[in-house]
GROMACS .gro file of N, CA and C in nm:
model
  378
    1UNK      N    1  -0.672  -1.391   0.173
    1UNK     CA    2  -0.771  -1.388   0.279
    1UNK      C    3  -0.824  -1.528   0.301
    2UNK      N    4  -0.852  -1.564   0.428
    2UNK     CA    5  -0.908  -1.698   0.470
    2UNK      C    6  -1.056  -1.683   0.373
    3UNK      N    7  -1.115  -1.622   0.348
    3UNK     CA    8  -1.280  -1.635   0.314
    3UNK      C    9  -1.266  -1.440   0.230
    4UNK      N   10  -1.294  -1.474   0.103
    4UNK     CA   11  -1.361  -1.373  -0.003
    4UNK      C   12  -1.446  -1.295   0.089
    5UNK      N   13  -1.504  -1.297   0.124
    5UNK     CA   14  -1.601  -1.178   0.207
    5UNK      C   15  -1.615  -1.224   0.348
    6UNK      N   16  -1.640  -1.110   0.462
    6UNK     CA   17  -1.664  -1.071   0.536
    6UNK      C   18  -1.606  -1.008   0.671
    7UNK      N   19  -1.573  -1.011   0.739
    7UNK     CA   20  -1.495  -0.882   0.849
    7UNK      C   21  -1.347  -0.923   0.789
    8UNK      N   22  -1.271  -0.792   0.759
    8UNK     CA   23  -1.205  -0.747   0.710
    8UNK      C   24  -1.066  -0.636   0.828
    9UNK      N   25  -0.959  -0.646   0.768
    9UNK     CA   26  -0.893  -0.527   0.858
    9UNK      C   27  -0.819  -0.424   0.723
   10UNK      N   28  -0.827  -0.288   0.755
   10UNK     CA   29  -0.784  -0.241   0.619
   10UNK      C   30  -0.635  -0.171   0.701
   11UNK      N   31  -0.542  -0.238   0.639
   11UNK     CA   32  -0.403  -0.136   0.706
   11UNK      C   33  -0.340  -0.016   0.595
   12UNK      N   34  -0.358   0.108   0.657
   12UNK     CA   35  -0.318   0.195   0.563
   12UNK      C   36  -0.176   0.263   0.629
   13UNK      N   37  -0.084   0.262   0.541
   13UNK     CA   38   0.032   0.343   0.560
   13UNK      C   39   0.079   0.497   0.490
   14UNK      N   40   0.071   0.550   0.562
   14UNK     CA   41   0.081   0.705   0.478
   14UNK      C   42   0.226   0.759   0.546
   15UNK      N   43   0.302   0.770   0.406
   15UNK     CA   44   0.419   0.809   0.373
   15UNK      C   45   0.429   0.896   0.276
   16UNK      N   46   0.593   0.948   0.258
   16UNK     CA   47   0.582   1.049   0.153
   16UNK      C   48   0.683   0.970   0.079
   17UNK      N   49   0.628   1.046  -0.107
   17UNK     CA   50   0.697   0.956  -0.215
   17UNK      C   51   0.823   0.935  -0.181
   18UNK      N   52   0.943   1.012  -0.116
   18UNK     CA   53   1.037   1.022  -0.154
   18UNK      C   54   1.143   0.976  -0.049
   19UNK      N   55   1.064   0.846   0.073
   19UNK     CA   56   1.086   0.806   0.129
   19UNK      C   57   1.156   0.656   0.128
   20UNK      N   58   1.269   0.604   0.128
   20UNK     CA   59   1.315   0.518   0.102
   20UNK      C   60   1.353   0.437   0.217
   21UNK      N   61   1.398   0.266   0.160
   21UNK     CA   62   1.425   0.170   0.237
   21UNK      C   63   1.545   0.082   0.155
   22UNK      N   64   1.671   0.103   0.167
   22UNK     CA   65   1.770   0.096   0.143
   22UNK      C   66   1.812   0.076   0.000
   23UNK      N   67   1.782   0.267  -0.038
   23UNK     CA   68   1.796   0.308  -0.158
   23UNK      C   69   1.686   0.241  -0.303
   24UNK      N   70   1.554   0.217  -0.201
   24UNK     CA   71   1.414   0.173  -0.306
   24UNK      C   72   1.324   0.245  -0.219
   25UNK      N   73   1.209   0.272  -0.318
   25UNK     CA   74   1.085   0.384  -0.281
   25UNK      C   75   1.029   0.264  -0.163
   26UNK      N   76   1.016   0.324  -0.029
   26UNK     CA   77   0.949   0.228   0.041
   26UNK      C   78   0.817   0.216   0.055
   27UNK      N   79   0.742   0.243  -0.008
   27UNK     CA   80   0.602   0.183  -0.084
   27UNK      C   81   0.609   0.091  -0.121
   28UNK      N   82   0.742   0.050  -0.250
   28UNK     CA   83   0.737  -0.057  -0.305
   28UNK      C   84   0.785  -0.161  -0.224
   29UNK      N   85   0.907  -0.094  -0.128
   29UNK     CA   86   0.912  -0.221  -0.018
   29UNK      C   87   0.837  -0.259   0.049
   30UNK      N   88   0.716  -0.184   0.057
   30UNK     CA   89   0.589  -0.232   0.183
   30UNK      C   90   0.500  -0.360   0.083
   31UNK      N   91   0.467  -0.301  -0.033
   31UNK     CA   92   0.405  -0.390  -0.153
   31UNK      C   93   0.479  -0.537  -0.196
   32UNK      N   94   0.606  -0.521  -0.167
   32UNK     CA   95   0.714  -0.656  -0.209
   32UNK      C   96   0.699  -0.750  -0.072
   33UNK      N   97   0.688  -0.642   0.035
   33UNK     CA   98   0.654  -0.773   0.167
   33UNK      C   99   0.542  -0.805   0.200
   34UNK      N  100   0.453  -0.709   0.167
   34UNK     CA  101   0.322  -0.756   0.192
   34UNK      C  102   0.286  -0.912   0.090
   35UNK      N  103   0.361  -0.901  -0.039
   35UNK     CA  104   0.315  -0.987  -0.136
   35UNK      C  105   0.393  -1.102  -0.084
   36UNK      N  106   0.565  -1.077  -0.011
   36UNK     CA  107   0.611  -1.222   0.043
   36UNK      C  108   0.546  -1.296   0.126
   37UNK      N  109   0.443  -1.176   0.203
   37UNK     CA  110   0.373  -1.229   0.343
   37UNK      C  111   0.254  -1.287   0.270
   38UNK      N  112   0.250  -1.320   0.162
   38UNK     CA  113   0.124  -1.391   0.117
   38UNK      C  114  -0.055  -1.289   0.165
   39UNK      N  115   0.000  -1.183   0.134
   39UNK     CA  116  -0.169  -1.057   0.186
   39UNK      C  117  -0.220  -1.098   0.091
   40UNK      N  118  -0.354  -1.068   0.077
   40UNK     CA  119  -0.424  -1.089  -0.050
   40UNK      C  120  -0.416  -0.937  -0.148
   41UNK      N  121  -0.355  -0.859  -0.106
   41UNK     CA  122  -0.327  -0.754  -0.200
   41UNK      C  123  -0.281  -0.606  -0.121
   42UNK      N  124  -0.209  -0.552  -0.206
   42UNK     CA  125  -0.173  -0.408  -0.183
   42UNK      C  126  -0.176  -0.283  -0.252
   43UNK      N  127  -0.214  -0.166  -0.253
   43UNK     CA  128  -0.234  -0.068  -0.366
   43UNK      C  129  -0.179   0.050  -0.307
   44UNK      N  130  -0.054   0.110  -0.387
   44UNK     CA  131  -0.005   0.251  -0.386
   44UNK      C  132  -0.085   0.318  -0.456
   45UNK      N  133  -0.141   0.480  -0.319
   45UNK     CA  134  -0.188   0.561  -0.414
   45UNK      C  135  -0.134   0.689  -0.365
   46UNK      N  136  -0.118   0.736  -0.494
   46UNK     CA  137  -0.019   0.897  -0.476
   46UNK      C  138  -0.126   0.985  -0.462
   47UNK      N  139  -0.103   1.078  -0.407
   47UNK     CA  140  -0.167   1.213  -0.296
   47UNK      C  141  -0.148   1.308  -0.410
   48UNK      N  142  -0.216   1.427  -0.407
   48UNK     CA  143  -0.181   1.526  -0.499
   48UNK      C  144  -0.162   1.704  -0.373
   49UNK      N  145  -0.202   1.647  -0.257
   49UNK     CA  146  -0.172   1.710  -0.188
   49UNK      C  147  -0.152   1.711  -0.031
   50UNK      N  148  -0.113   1.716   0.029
   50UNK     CA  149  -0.128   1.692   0.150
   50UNK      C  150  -0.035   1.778   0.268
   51UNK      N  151  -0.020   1.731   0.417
   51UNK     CA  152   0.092   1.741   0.488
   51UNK      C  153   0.069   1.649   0.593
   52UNK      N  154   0.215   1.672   0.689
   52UNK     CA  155   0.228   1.549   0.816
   52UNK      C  156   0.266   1.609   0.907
   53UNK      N  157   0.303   1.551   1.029
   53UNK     CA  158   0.288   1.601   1.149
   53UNK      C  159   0.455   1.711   1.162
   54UNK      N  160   0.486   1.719   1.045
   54UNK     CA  161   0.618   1.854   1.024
   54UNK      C  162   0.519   2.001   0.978
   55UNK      N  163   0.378   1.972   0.934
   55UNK     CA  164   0.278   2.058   0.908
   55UNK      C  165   0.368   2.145   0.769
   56UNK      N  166   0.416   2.066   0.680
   56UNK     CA  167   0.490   2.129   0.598
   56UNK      C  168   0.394   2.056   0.453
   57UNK      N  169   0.314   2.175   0.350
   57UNK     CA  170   0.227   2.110   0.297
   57UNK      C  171   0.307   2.093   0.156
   58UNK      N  172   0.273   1.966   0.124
   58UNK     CA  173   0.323   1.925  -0.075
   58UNK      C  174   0.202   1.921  -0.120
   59UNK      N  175   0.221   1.966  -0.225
   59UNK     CA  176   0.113   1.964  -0.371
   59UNK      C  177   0.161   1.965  -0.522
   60UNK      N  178   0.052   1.940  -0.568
   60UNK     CA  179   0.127   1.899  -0.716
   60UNK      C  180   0.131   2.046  -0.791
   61UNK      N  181   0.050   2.146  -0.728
   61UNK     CA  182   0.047   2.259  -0.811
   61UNK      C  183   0.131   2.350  -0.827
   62UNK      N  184   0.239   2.356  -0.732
   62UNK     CA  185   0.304   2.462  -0.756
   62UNK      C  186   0.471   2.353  -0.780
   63UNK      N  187   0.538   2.372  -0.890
   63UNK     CA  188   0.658   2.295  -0.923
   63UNK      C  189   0.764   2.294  -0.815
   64UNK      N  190   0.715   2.413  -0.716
   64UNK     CA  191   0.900   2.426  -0.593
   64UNK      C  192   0.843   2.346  -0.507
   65UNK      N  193   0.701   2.290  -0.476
   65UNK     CA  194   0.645   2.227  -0.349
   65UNK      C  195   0.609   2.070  -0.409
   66UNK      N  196   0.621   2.036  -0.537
   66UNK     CA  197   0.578   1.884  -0.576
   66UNK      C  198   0.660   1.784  -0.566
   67UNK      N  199   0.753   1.838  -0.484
   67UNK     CA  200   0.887   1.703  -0.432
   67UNK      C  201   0.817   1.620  -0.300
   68UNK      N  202   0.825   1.490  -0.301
   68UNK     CA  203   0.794   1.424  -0.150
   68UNK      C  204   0.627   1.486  -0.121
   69UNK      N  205   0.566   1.413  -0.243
   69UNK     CA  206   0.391   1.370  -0.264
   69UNK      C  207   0.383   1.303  -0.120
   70UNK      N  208   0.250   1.309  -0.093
   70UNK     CA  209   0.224   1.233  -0.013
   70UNK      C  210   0.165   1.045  -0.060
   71UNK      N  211   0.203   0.964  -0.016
   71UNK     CA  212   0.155   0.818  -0.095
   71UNK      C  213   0.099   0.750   0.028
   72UNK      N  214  -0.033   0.689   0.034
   72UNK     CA  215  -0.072   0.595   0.102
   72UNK      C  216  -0.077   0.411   0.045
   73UNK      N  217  -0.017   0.308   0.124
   73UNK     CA  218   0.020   0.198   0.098
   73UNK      C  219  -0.120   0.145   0.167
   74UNK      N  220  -0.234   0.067   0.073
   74UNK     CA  221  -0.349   0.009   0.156
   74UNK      C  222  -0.342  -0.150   0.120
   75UNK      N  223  -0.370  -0.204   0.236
   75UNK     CA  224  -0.362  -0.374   0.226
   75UNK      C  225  -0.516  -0.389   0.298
   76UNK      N  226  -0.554  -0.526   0.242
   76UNK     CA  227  -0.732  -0.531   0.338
   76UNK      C  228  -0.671  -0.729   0.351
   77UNK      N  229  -0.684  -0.781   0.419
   77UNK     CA  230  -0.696  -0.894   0.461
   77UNK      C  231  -0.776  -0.937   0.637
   78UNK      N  232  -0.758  -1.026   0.638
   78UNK     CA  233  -0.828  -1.087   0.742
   78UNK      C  234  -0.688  -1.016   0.877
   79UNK      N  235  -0.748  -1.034   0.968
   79UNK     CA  236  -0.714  -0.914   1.098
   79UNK      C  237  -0.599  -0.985   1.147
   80UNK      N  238  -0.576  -1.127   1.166
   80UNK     CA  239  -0.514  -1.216   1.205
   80UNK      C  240  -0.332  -1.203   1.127
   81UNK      N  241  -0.398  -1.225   0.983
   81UNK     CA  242  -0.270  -1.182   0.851
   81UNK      C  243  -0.205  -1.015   0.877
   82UNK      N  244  -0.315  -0.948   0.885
   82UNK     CA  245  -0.260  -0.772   0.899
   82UNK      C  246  -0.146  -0.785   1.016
   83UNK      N  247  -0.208  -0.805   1.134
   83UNK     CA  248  -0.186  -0.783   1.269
   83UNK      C  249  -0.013  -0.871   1.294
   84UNK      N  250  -0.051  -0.954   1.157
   84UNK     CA  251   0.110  -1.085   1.168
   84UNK      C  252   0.235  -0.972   1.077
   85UNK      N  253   0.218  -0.887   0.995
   85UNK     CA  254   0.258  -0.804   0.930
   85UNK      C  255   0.300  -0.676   1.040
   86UNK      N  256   0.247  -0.643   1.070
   86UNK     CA  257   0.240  -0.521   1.140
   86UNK      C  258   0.420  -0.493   1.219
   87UNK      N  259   0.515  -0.581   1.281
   87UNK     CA  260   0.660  -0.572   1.293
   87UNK      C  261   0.741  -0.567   1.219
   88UNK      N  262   0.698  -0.630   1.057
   88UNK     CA  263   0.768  -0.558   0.894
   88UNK      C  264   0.794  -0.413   0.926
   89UNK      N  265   0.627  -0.332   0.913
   89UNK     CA  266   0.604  -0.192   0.930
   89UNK      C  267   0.673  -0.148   1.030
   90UNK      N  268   0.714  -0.194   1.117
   90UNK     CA  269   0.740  -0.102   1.238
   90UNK      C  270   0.930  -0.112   1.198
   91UNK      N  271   1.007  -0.231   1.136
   91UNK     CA  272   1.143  -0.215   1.087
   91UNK      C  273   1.109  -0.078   0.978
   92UNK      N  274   1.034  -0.078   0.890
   92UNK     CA  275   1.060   0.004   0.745
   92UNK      C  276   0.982   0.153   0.786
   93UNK      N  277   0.889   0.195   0.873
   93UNK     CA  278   0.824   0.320   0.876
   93UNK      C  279   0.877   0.379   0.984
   94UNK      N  280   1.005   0.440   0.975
   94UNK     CA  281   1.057   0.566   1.099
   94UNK      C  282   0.994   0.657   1.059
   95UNK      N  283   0.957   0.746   0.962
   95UNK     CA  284   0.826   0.855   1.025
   95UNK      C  285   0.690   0.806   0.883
   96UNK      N  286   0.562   0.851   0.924
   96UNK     CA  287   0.481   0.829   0.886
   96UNK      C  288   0.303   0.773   0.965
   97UNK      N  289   0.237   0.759   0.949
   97UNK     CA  290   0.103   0.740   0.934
   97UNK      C  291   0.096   0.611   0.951
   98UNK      N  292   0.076   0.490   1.033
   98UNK     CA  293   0.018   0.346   1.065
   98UNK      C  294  -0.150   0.350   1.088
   99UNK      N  295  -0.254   0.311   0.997
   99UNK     CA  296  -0.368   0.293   1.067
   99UNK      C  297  -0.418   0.168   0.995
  100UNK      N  298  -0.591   0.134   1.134
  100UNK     CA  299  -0.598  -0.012   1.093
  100UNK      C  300  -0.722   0.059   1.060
  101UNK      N  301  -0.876  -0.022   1.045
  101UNK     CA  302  -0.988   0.006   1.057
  101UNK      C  303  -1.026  -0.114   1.002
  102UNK      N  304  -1.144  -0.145   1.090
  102UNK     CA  305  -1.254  -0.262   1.055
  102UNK      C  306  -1.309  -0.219   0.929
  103UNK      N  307  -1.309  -0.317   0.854
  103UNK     CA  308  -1.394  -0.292   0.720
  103UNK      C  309  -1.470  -0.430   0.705
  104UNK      N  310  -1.587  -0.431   0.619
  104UNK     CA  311  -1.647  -0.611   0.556
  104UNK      C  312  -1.600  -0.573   0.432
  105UNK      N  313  -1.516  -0.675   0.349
  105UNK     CA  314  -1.501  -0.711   0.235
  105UNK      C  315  -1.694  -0.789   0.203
  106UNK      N  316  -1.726  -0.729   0.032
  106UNK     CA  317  -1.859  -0.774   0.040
  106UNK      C  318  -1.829  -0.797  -0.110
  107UNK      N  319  -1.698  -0.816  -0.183
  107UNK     CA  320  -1.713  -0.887  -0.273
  107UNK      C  321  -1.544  -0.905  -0.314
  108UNK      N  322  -1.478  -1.041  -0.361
  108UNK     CA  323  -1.369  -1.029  -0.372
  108UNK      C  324  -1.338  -1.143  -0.488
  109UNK      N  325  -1.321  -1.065  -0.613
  109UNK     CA  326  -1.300  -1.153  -0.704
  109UNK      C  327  -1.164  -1.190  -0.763
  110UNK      N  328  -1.120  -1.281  -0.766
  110UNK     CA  329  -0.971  -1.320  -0.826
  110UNK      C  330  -0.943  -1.356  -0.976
  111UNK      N  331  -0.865  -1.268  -0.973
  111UNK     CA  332  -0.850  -1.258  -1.170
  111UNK      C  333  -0.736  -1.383  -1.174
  112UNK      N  334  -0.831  -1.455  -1.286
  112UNK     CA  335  -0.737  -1.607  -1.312
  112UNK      C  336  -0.678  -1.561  -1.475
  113UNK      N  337  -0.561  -1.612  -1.521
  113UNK     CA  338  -0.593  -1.570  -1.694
  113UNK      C  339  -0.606  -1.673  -1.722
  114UNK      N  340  -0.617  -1.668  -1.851
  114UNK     CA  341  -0.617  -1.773  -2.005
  114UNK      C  342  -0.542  -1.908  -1.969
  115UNK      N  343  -0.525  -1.993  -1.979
  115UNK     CA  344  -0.452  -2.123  -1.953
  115UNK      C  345  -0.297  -2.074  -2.037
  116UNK      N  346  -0.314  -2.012  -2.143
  116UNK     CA  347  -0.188  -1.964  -2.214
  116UNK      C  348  -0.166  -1.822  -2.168
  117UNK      N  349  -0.151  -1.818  -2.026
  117UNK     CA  350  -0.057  -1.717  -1.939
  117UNK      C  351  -0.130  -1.530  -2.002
  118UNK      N  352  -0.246  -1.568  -2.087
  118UNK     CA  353  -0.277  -1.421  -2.066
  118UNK      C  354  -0.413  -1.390  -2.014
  119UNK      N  355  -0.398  -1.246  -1.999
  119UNK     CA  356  -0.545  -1.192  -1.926
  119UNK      C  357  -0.664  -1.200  -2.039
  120UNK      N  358  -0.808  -1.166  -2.028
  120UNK     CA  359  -0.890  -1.134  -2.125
  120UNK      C  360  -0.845  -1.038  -2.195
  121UNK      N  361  -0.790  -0.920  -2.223
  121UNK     CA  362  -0.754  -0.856  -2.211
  121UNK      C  363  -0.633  -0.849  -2.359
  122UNK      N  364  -0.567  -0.970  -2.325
  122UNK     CA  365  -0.431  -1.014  -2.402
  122UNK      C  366  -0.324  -0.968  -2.356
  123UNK      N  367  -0.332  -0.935  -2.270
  123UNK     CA  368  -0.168  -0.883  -2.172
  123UNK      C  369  -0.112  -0.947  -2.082
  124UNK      N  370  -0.032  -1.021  -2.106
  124UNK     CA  371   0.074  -1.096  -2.060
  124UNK      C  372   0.057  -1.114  -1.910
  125UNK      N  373   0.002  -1.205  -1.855
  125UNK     CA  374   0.016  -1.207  -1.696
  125UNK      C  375   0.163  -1.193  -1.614
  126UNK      N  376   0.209  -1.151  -1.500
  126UNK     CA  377   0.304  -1.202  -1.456
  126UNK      C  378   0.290  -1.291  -1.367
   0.00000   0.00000   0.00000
């Protein structure tokens, strides 16, 4: 992000787990380009239930319906960076969920590690 806090764009992509981009979960392809595109970050989060515009519902509770979770891909950067991203998404998402929404980032801290490559923590940075 140009500046740690203040107007913000949050791009959320909602897909299902079991959706791929040439034979890889395309979540992780959205997360691998978002990170080439230099975003300031991306977070997969898996659904435990849901449905999409096939109105066909997955959930985790019953074992014949927990195939193809629902997963949302969220990135928050400055509107300028999102908006430069946004023709990635449109090659990799043939069906699924594109949304933006104004948000303020009101605090954004960057985890540095140890000078000897680890976190506080002791776990190995990559």
């Amino acid at each position: 992000m140009t500046s740690p806090t203040g107007p913000a764009l949050r791009l959320t992509v909602y897909i299902g787990e079991n959706d791929t981009w040439h034979h890889k979960p395309l979540y992780s392809e959205i997360v691998h380009r978002a990170h080439a595109a230099g975003l300031a970050g991306a977070s997969v989060f898996r659904g435990i239930e849901g449905f999409g515009t096939a109105s066909r519902i997955h959930t985790s509770r019953l074992l014949s319906l927990s195939e193809d979770l629902p997963v949302a891909v969220v990135v928050v950067d400055a509107e300028e960076r999102i908006r430069a991203f946004l023709p990635q998404l449109d090659e990799l998402v043939g069906e699924g969920l594109v949304t933006l929404e104004e948000c303020e980032v009101v605090r954004s801290v960057r985890h540095t590690p140890d000078p000897d490559g680890t976190d506080p923590e002791g776990k190995k940075s990559l």
